CSV table of C-alpha atoms and ligand atoms in Angstrom, one decimal:
chain,number,residue,atom,x,y,z
A,1012,MET,CA,-16.2,20.3,-26.0
A,1013,ARG,CA,-18.2,17.0,-27.8
A,1014,LYS,CA,-17.7,15.3,-30.9
A,1015,ASN,CA,-18.6,12.1,-33.1
A,1016,ILE,CA,-15.1,10.4,-34.2
A,1017,ALA,CA,-15.9,7.4,-37.0
A,1018,VAL,CA,-13.3,5.7,-36.9
A,1019,LEU,CA,-12.3,3.0,-40.6
A,1020,PRO,CA,-9.1,1.3,-39.1
A,1021,GLY,CA,-9.5,-0.8,-43.0
A,1022,ASP,CA,-6.5,-3.0,-44.3
A,1023,GLY,CA,-2.7,-3.7,-43.3
A,1024,ILE,CA,-1.2,-1.3,-40.8
A,1025,GLY,CA,-4.2,0.1,-40.4
A,1026,PRO,CA,-5.6,-1.2,-37.5
A,1027,GLU,CA,-2.6,-0.2,-35.7
A,1028,VAL,CA,-2.1,3.6,-36.3
A,1029,THR,CA,-5.4,4.0,-36.0
A,1030,ARG,CA,-5.9,2.3,-32.7
A,1031,ALA,CA,-2.8,4.5,-31.2
A,1032,ALA,CA,-4.5,8.0,-32.6
A,1033,VAL,CA,-7.8,7.0,-31.4
A,1034,ASP,CA,-5.9,6.3,-27.5
A,1035,VAL,CA,-3.7,9.8,-28.0
A,1036,LEU,CA,-7.6,11.4,-28.7
A,1037,GLN,CA,-8.4,9.8,-25.5
A,1038,ASP,CA,-6.0,11.5,-23.5
A,1039,CYS,CA,-6.9,14.0,-25.3
A,1040,ALA,CA,-10.0,14.4,-24.6
A,1041,GLN,CA,-9.1,13.1,-20.5
A,1042,THR,CA,-6.6,16.1,-20.4
A,1043,PHE,CA,-8.8,19.0,-21.5
A,1044,GLY,CA,-12.1,17.8,-20.7
A,1045,HIS,CA,-13.8,16.9,-24.0
A,1046,LEU,CA,-16.0,14.1,-24.8
A,1047,PHE,CA,-14.5,12.3,-28.7
A,1048,ASP,CA,-17.2,9.2,-29.2
A,1049,PHE,CA,-15.8,6.5,-31.5
A,1050,GLN,CA,-17.6,4.8,-33.9
A,1051,GLU,CA,-15.8,2.1,-36.2
A,1052,PHE,CA,-16.7,1.4,-39.3
A,1053,PRO,CA,-15.5,-1.6,-42.4
A,1054,PHE,CA,-14.1,0.1,-44.6
A,1055,GLY,CA,-11.5,-1.6,-47.8
A,1056,GLY,CA,-10.2,-4.6,-47.8
A,1057,ILE,CA,-12.0,-5.9,-44.3
A,1058,ALA,CA,-15.2,-4.8,-45.8
A,1059,ILE,CA,-15.0,-6.9,-48.9
A,1060,ASP,CA,-14.8,-10.0,-46.9
A,1061,LYS,CA,-17.3,-8.8,-44.3
A,1062,CYS,CA,-19.8,-7.2,-45.9
A,1063,CYS,CA,-20.3,-9.0,-49.7
A,1064,GLY,CA,-17.9,-7.7,-51.6
A,1065,ASN,CA,-18.3,-3.6,-50.8
A,1066,PRO,CA,-15.7,-1.8,-49.9
A,1067,LEU,CA,-17.8,0.8,-49.0
A,1068,PRO,CA,-20.5,-0.4,-47.1
A,1069,PRO,CA,-24.2,1.8,-46.9
A,1070,GLU,CA,-24.1,1.9,-42.9
A,1071,THR,CA,-19.5,3.3,-42.9
A,1072,LEU,CA,-21.1,6.1,-45.7
A,1073,GLU,CA,-23.8,7.0,-43.3
A,1074,GLY,CA,-21.7,6.6,-39.9
A,1075,CYS,CA,-19.1,9.0,-42.4
A,1076,ARG,CA,-21.9,11.4,-43.2
A,1077,ALA,CA,-22.9,11.4,-39.6
A,1078,SER,CA,-19.6,12.7,-37.8
A,1079,ASP,CA,-18.1,15.6,-36.7
A,1080,ALA,CA,-14.4,13.9,-38.4
A,1081,ILE,CA,-13.1,10.6,-39.7
A,1082,LEU,CA,-10.2,9.1,-38.9
A,1083,LEU,CA,-9.0,6.5,-41.5
A,1084,GLY,CA,-6.1,4.3,-41.2
A,1085,ALA,CA,-4.8,2.8,-44.9
A,1086,ILE,CA,-6.5,0.5,-47.4
A,1087,GLY,CA,-5.4,-2.5,-49.4
A,1088,GLY,CA,-3.3,-5.7,-49.9
A,1089,PRO,CA,-2.1,-8.7,-52.5
A,1090,LYS,CA,-5.2,-10.5,-50.8
A,1091,TRP,CA,-7.7,-8.0,-53.0
A,1092,GLU,CA,-5.2,-6.7,-56.3
A,1093,SER,CA,-7.2,-9.5,-58.3
A,1094,LEU,CA,-10.3,-7.9,-57.9
A,1095,PRO,CA,-12.1,-6.5,-61.0
A,1096,PHE,CA,-11.0,-2.8,-61.8
A,1097,GLY,CA,-13.3,-0.7,-59.6
A,1098,THR,CA,-14.1,-3.4,-57.0
A,1099,ARG,CA,-11.1,-3.1,-55.5
A,1100,PRO,CA,-10.7,-1.6,-51.2
A,1101,GLU,CA,-9.2,1.4,-53.8
A,1102,ALA,CA,-12.6,2.0,-55.1
A,1103,GLY,CA,-14.0,2.6,-51.8
A,1104,LEU,CA,-11.9,4.8,-50.9
A,1105,LEU,CA,-12.4,7.0,-54.3
A,1106,GLY,CA,-16.3,6.6,-53.5
A,1107,LEU,CA,-15.7,8.3,-49.9
A,1108,ARG,CA,-14.1,10.9,-51.6
A,1109,LYS,CA,-16.4,11.3,-54.5
A,1110,GLU,CA,-19.8,10.9,-51.7
A,1111,LEU,CA,-18.4,13.2,-48.7
A,1112,GLY,CA,-17.9,15.9,-51.8
A,1113,LEU,CA,-14.2,15.8,-50.4
A,1114,TYR,CA,-11.9,18.3,-53.1
A,1115,ILE,CA,-9.3,19.7,-51.0
A,1116,ASN,CA,-6.3,17.0,-50.0
A,1117,LEU,CA,-4.2,18.9,-47.7
A,1118,ARG,CA,-0.5,17.2,-46.8
A,1119,PRO,CA,1.7,19.2,-44.7
A,1120,ILE,CA,5.8,18.4,-45.7
A,1121,ARG,CA,7.1,19.2,-41.8
A,1122,LEU,CA,10.2,17.8,-40.8
A,1123,ARG,CA,10.4,16.7,-37.0
A,1124,PRO,CA,14.0,18.5,-35.9
A,1125,ALA,CA,15.3,15.8,-33.9
A,1126,LEU,CA,14.8,13.0,-37.5
A,1127,SER,CA,17.3,15.7,-40.1
A,1128,SER,CA,19.8,13.2,-40.0
A,1129,ILE,CA,17.4,10.2,-41.5
A,1130,SER,CA,16.1,12.6,-44.6
A,1131,PRO,CA,18.3,11.5,-47.9
A,1132,LEU,CA,18.8,15.5,-48.2
A,1133,ARG,CA,21.6,16.9,-47.1
A,1134,PRO,CA,21.2,19.6,-43.9
A,1135,GLU,CA,22.0,22.5,-46.0
A,1136,ARG,CA,19.4,21.6,-48.6
A,1137,LEU,CA,16.5,21.4,-46.0
A,1138,GLN,CA,17.4,24.6,-44.2
A,1139,GLY,CA,13.7,26.1,-44.0
A,1140,CYS,CA,11.9,23.7,-45.3
A,1141,ASP,CA,8.4,23.6,-44.5
A,1142,PHE,CA,5.4,23.7,-46.8
A,1143,GLU,CA,1.8,22.1,-47.9
A,1144,ILE,CA,0.6,19.8,-50.7
A,1145,VAL,CA,-2.7,21.0,-51.3
A,1146,ARG,CA,-4.0,17.7,-53.6
A,1147,GLU,CA,-7.3,18.1,-55.6
A,1148,LEU,CA,-9.2,15.5,-54.7
A,1149,ALA,CA,-12.3,15.0,-57.0
A,1150,GLY,CA,-11.8,15.3,-60.3
A,1151,ASP,CA,-8.6,15.1,-63.1
A,1152,ILE,CA,-7.8,11.7,-64.3
A,1153,TYR,CA,-8.8,9.7,-61.4
A,1154,PHE,CA,-12.7,10.5,-62.0
A,1155,GLY,CA,-13.1,10.4,-65.5
A,1156,GLU,CA,-14.6,7.9,-67.8
A,1157,HIS,CA,-11.9,4.1,-67.3
A,1158,HIS,CA,-12.4,1.7,-70.7
A,1159,ILE,CA,-10.7,-1.6,-70.7
A,1160,SER,CA,-11.1,-3.3,-73.5
A,1161,GLY,CA,-10.2,-7.0,-76.2
A,1162,SER,CA,-8.0,-8.6,-74.5
A,1163,GLY,CA,-4.1,-9.7,-75.2
A,1164,LYS,CA,-2.2,-8.4,-78.7
A,1165,ASP,CA,-6.1,-6.6,-78.6
A,1166,ALA,CA,-6.5,-5.0,-75.4
A,1167,SER,CA,-6.7,-1.2,-75.9
A,1168,ALA,CA,-7.5,0.6,-72.5
A,1169,SER,CA,-8.1,5.1,-71.5
A,1170,ASP,CA,-8.7,7.1,-68.7
A,1171,LEU,CA,-9.7,10.8,-68.6
A,1172,ALA,CA,-9.2,13.4,-67.3
A,1173,PHE,CA,-11.4,16.3,-66.9
A,1174,TYR,CA,-11.6,19.5,-65.4
A,1175,SER,CA,-14.0,22.3,-64.6
A,1176,ALA,CA,-13.1,26.1,-64.4
A,1177,ALA,CA,-15.3,25.5,-61.4
A,1178,GLU,CA,-13.6,22.3,-60.0
A,1179,VAL,CA,-9.9,24.0,-60.5
A,1180,GLU,CA,-11.2,27.3,-58.7
A,1181,ARG,CA,-12.9,25.9,-55.4
A,1182,VAL,CA,-9.8,24.2,-54.0
A,1183,ALA,CA,-7.2,27.5,-55.7
A,1184,ARG,CA,-9.2,29.4,-53.5
A,1185,TYR,CA,-8.5,27.3,-50.6
A,1186,ALA,CA,-4.3,27.3,-51.6
A,1187,PHE,CA,-4.7,30.5,-51.9
A,1188,ASP,CA,-6.1,31.0,-49.0
A,1189,ARG,CA,-3.5,28.8,-47.0
A,1190,ALA,CA,-0.7,30.9,-48.1
A,1191,ALA,CA,-2.5,33.9,-47.3
A,1192,GLY,CA,-2.0,32.2,-43.9
A,1193,ARG,CA,2.3,31.4,-44.3
A,1194,LYS,CA,4.5,32.9,-46.3
A,1195,LYS,CA,2.3,34.6,-49.0
A,1196,HIS,CA,3.6,31.7,-51.4
A,1197,LEU,CA,1.3,29.5,-54.5
A,1198,THR,CA,3.6,27.2,-56.2
A,1199,SER,CA,0.9,26.0,-59.0
A,1200,VAL,CA,1.9,22.6,-61.0
A,1201,ASP,CA,1.1,21.2,-64.2
A,1202,LYS,CA,1.9,20.1,-67.4
A,1203,ALA,CA,0.4,23.3,-69.4
A,1204,ASN,CA,2.7,23.0,-72.0
A,1205,VAL,CA,0.8,19.3,-73.4
A,1206,LEU,CA,-2.5,19.3,-71.2
A,1207,ALA,CA,-5.7,20.9,-71.8
A,1208,THR,CA,-7.1,20.3,-68.1
A,1209,SER,CA,-3.3,22.0,-66.9
A,1210,THR,CA,-3.3,24.6,-69.6
A,1211,LEU,CA,-7.7,25.5,-68.2
A,1212,TRP,CA,-6.0,24.7,-64.4
A,1213,ARG,CA,-3.2,27.6,-65.5
A,1214,ASP,CA,-6.0,30.2,-66.7
A,1215,THR,CA,-7.7,29.5,-63.7
A,1216,VAL,CA,-4.8,30.3,-61.6
A,1217,ARG,CA,-3.9,33.3,-63.4
A,1218,ALA,CA,-7.6,34.7,-63.3
A,1219,LEU,CA,-7.3,34.0,-59.6
A,1220,ALA,CA,-4.8,35.8,-58.3
A,1221,GLY,CA,-5.8,38.9,-59.2
A,1222,GLU,CA,-7.9,38.6,-56.2
A,1223,TYR,CA,-5.4,37.3,-53.7
A,1224,SER,CA,-2.9,39.9,-54.6
A,1225,GLY,CA,-0.9,39.9,-51.3
A,1226,VAL,CA,0.5,35.9,-52.3
A,1227,ASN,CA,3.0,35.9,-55.0
A,1228,VAL,CA,2.2,33.1,-57.4
A,1229,ASP,CA,4.1,30.6,-59.9
A,1230,HIS,CA,4.3,28.0,-62.0
A,1231,GLN,CA,6.0,25.0,-62.9
A,1232,TYR,CA,5.7,22.2,-64.7
A,1233,VAL,CA,5.2,19.1,-63.3
A,1234,ASP,CA,8.5,17.5,-63.9
A,1235,ASN,CA,10.3,20.6,-63.4
A,1236,ALA,CA,8.6,21.0,-59.8
A,1237,SER,CA,9.6,17.2,-59.1
A,1238,MET,CA,13.3,18.3,-59.6
A,1239,GLN,CA,12.5,21.0,-57.5
A,1240,ILE,CA,11.3,19.4,-54.5
A,1241,VAL,CA,14.4,17.9,-54.3
A,1242,LEU,CA,16.8,20.0,-55.3
A,1243,ARG,CA,15.2,23.4,-53.5
A,1244,PRO,CA,12.6,22.0,-51.6
A,1245,ALA,CA,13.4,25.1,-49.0
A,1246,GLN,CA,11.2,27.7,-51.8
A,1247,PHE,CA,7.9,26.1,-51.7
A,1248,ASP,CA,5.2,27.3,-49.1
A,1249,VAL,CA,2.2,26.1,-50.9
A,1250,ILE,CA,1.9,24.0,-53.3
A,1251,LEU,CA,-1.8,23.7,-55.5
A,1252,THR,CA,-1.7,20.9,-58.0
A,1253,GLY,CA,-3.9,18.0,-59.8
A,1254,ASN,CA,-5.3,15.1,-58.3
A,1255,MET,CA,-2.6,13.0,-60.1
A,1256,PHE,CA,0.1,15.0,-59.4
A,1257,GLY,CA,-0.4,15.9,-56.0
A,1258,ASP,CA,-0.7,11.3,-55.2
A,1259,ILE,CA,2.9,11.8,-56.6
A,1260,LEU,CA,4.3,14.8,-55.7
A,1261,SER,CA,3.0,13.9,-52.1
A,1262,ASP,CA,5.1,10.8,-51.8
A,1263,GLU,CA,8.4,12.7,-53.3
A,1264,ALA,CA,7.7,14.9,-51.3
A,1265,SER,CA,7.3,12.8,-47.5
A,1266,ALA,CA,10.8,10.9,-48.3
A,1267,LEU,CA,12.3,15.2,-47.4
A,1268,ALA,CA,11.1,14.3,-43.8
A,1269,GLY,CA,12.7,10.5,-43.7
A,1270,SER,CA,10.1,8.4,-44.1
A,1271,ILE,CA,6.2,8.4,-45.5
A,1272,GLY,CA,5.3,6.8,-42.2
A,1273,LEU,CA,5.5,10.5,-40.4
A,1274,ILE,CA,3.1,12.4,-42.9
A,1275,PRO,CA,-0.8,13.2,-42.3
A,1276,SER,CA,-3.3,14.5,-44.1
A,1277,LEU,CA,-6.6,16.1,-44.7
A,1278,SER,CA,-9.3,16.3,-46.7
A,1279,ARG,CA,-12.0,17.9,-47.1
A,1280,GLY,CA,-15.2,19.8,-49.0
A,1281,ARG,CA,-17.6,22.0,-47.8
A,1282,VAL,CA,-17.0,23.6,-44.0
A,1283,ASP,CA,-20.0,22.4,-43.2
A,1284,GLN,CA,-19.0,19.0,-44.0
A,1285,PRO,CA,-17.1,16.1,-41.9
A,1286,ALA,CA,-13.6,16.2,-43.0
A,1287,LEU,CA,-11.3,12.9,-43.2
A,1288,TYR,CA,-7.8,12.3,-41.8
A,1289,GLU,CA,-5.5,9.9,-42.5
A,1290,PRO,CA,-1.4,9.4,-43.2
A,1291,ILE,CA,-0.8,9.4,-46.7
A,1292,HIS,CA,1.2,5.9,-46.2
A,1293,GLY,CA,-0.1,2.8,-47.5
A,1294,SER,CA,-1.2,-0.5,-45.5
A,1295,ALA,CA,1.9,-2.0,-45.7
A,1296,PRO,CA,0.9,-5.3,-45.9
A,1297,PHE,CA,3.8,-7.0,-45.0
A,1298,LEU,CA,5.0,-4.6,-42.1
A,1299,ALA,CA,1.4,-5.6,-40.5
A,1300,GLY,CA,0.8,-8.1,-37.5
A,1301,LYS,CA,3.9,-7.0,-36.4
A,1302,ASP,CA,3.7,-3.9,-34.5
A,1303,VAL,CA,6.7,-2.0,-36.5
A,1304,ALA,CA,4.6,0.3,-38.1
A,1305,CYS,CA,5.0,4.2,-37.3
A,1306,PRO,CA,2.3,5.5,-35.8
A,1307,LEU,CA,3.1,9.3,-36.4
A,1308,GLY,CA,1.1,9.8,-39.4
A,1309,ALA,CA,-1.7,8.2,-37.8
A,1310,ILE,CA,-0.9,10.3,-34.5
A,1311,LEU,CA,-0.3,13.4,-36.4
A,1312,SER,CA,-3.4,13.2,-38.6
A,1313,ALA,CA,-5.4,12.6,-35.1
A,1314,SER,CA,-3.1,16.1,-34.1
A,1315,LEU,CA,-4.7,17.9,-37.9
A,1316,MET,CA,-8.0,16.8,-37.4
A,1317,LEU,CA,-7.9,18.6,-33.3
A,1318,ARG,CA,-6.5,21.5,-35.0
A,1319,GLU,CA,-8.4,22.0,-38.4
A,1320,SER,CA,-12.0,20.4,-37.7
A,1321,PHE,CA,-12.0,21.5,-34.2
A,1322,GLY,CA,-10.1,24.4,-33.7
A,1323,LEU,CA,-8.2,22.9,-30.9
A,1324,VAL,CA,-4.8,24.7,-31.6
A,1325,ALA,CA,-3.6,24.0,-28.5
A,1326,GLU,CA,-4.8,20.6,-27.9
A,1327,ALA,CA,-2.6,19.7,-31.1
A,1328,GLN,CA,0.2,21.7,-30.0
A,1329,TRP,CA,0.4,19.3,-27.2
A,1330,ILE,CA,0.6,16.2,-29.3
A,1331,GLU,CA,3.0,17.8,-31.7
A,1332,ASP,CA,5.2,18.9,-28.8
A,1333,ALA,CA,5.4,15.3,-27.0
A,1334,VAL,CA,6.0,13.7,-30.4
A,1335,ASP,CA,8.9,15.8,-31.0
A,1336,ARG,CA,10.6,14.9,-27.4
A,1337,VAL,CA,10.0,11.3,-27.7
A,1338,LEU,CA,12.3,12.0,-31.0
A,1339,ASP,CA,14.3,14.1,-29.3
A,1340,ARG,CA,14.9,11.5,-26.4
A,1341,GLY,CA,15.9,9.4,-29.3
A,1342,PHE,CA,13.0,6.7,-29.7
A,1343,ARG,CA,12.7,5.4,-33.2
A,1344,THR,CA,10.3,3.3,-34.9
A,1345,ALA,CA,12.3,0.9,-37.4
A,1346,ASP,CA,11.6,3.0,-40.7
A,1347,ILE,CA,13.1,6.1,-39.1
A,1348,ALA,CA,16.1,4.5,-36.8
A,1349,GLU,CA,19.6,6.0,-38.0
A,1350,PRO,CA,21.4,2.3,-39.6
A,1351,GLY,CA,22.0,0.4,-37.1
A,1352,GLY,CA,20.7,2.6,-34.7
A,1353,ARG,CA,17.8,0.6,-32.0
A,1354,ALA,CA,14.3,0.5,-33.1
A,1355,VAL,CA,11.1,0.6,-30.2
A,1356,SER,CA,8.0,-1.4,-31.7
A,1357,GLY,CA,4.9,0.5,-32.7
A,1358,SER,CA,3.1,-0.1,-30.0
A,1359,GLU,CA,6.2,1.0,-27.0
A,1360,PHE,CA,6.3,4.4,-29.2
A,1361,THR,CA,2.8,5.4,-29.1
A,1362,LYS,CA,3.0,3.7,-24.8
A,1363,GLN,CA,6.4,6.6,-25.1
A,1364,ILE,CA,4.1,9.5,-25.6
A,1365,ARG,CA,1.5,9.2,-23.9
A,1366,ASP,CA,3.1,8.9,-21.0
A,1367,GLU,CA,4.9,11.8,-22.3
A,1368,LEU,CA,1.5,14.2,-23.0
A,1369,ARG,CA,0.6,12.5,-19.3
A,1370,ALA,CA,3.8,14.3,-17.9
A,1371,ALA,CA,2.6,17.7,-19.1
A,1372,PRO,CA,-1.1,17.7,-19.1
A,1373,ALA,CA,-1.5,21.2,-16.6
A,1374,ARG,CA,0.4,23.7,-18.8
A,1375,ALA,CA,-1.2,23.0,-21.8
A,1376,GLY,CA,-4.3,22.2,-19.9
A,1377,ARG,CA,-4.4,25.9,-18.8
A,1378,ARG,CA,-3.1,27.6,-22.5
A,1379,GLY,CA,-6.1,25.2,-23.7
A,1380,ALA,CA,-8.7,26.7,-20.8
B,1256,IPM,C1,-3.3,8.6,-51.7
B,1256,IPM,C2,-3.4,6.9,-51.8
B,1256,IPM,C3,-4.4,6.7,-53.4
B,1256,IPM,C4,-4.6,7.8,-54.5
B,1256,IPM,C5,-5.2,5.7,-52.8
B,1256,IPM,C6,-4.8,4.2,-52.6
B,1256,IPM,C7,-6.6,5.3,-54.9
B,1256,IPM,O1,-2.1,6.7,-52.9
B,1256,IPM,O2,-4.4,8.4,-50.8
B,1256,IPM,O3,-2.5,8.8,-52.1
B,1256,IPM,O4,-4.1,7.7,-55.3
B,1256,IPM,O5,-5.0,8.8,-54.1
B,1257,MG,MG1,-0.8,8.7,-53.5
């Protein structure tokens, strides 16, 4: 299989973790006889610095459009925080999502068995915990009009939350399909007791439920859902929610796994358009360049890409199995080490995974053939 992958390393720890994921993808190509062409583009703060203040330069957008899939590290940092609203690195990420029509964001909350002891929850609460968050990514308060006016005591600001029924329906269909392929349970999260957008959300999901009779649907208010995620996380199979609530709940849910550094994500729109893969962690500027960042979010984003965009299921499994074996053997980066436990550098951790991949090529190669 031949694929073009656009790589957007971004800022902070983005370049280090992206490099690890690209190395693993190269190993995969070599072992399974694929050809992955990687093309790197400036994006985020680094693009602001290098490309006339634009976090999403035209050539980056074109490169992404022309690719089969996009791998993104992370963006942002204190250096760009004081830039005017709408010109920061984050505006580049929102612009990319909008331009590529990425309205679905999938964040799998899967616990690695070897790491159960670093979860802040007691093991008995984690029994059976394995769910996915489907976050709407192209609408809501993120993309409505933002206004700031006046200054000092006279300042005021507003953000408009907007959803159309069609926008809710297209992401809900994806979530129903995911649930149908899993434990057949969909939890739709909103704030329908207060918000008009949430009332529309709930009505739209309810109307669709009739078409997916095999899927059990329940509805939770977001405040309750945020409590349920830590109280009884095993009740969830697929959580469907809007852009803002999904942003918040997915960070909360990632803590169940023990570290936000472990969670990958997929952002996609139409099936014939490139999807974007990125760890859900941020650019962690205070860790950048120290070789301490955990590369797992990025490496698992690469395996998600193989599985979801390229249909390379055996290859994805080969990577995830190697990750689990390295964790079983006790290797940890600082964020996932037991208190007082030994931590290896990010590059050493990646090396261990790559050694593990090389140690199991033939078996996996045959399986994937
Ligand atoms: C995320 C991030 C982004 C978001 C920021 C960086 C704009 O927090 O992908 O979750 O809010 O969507
Ligand atoms: Mg976020």
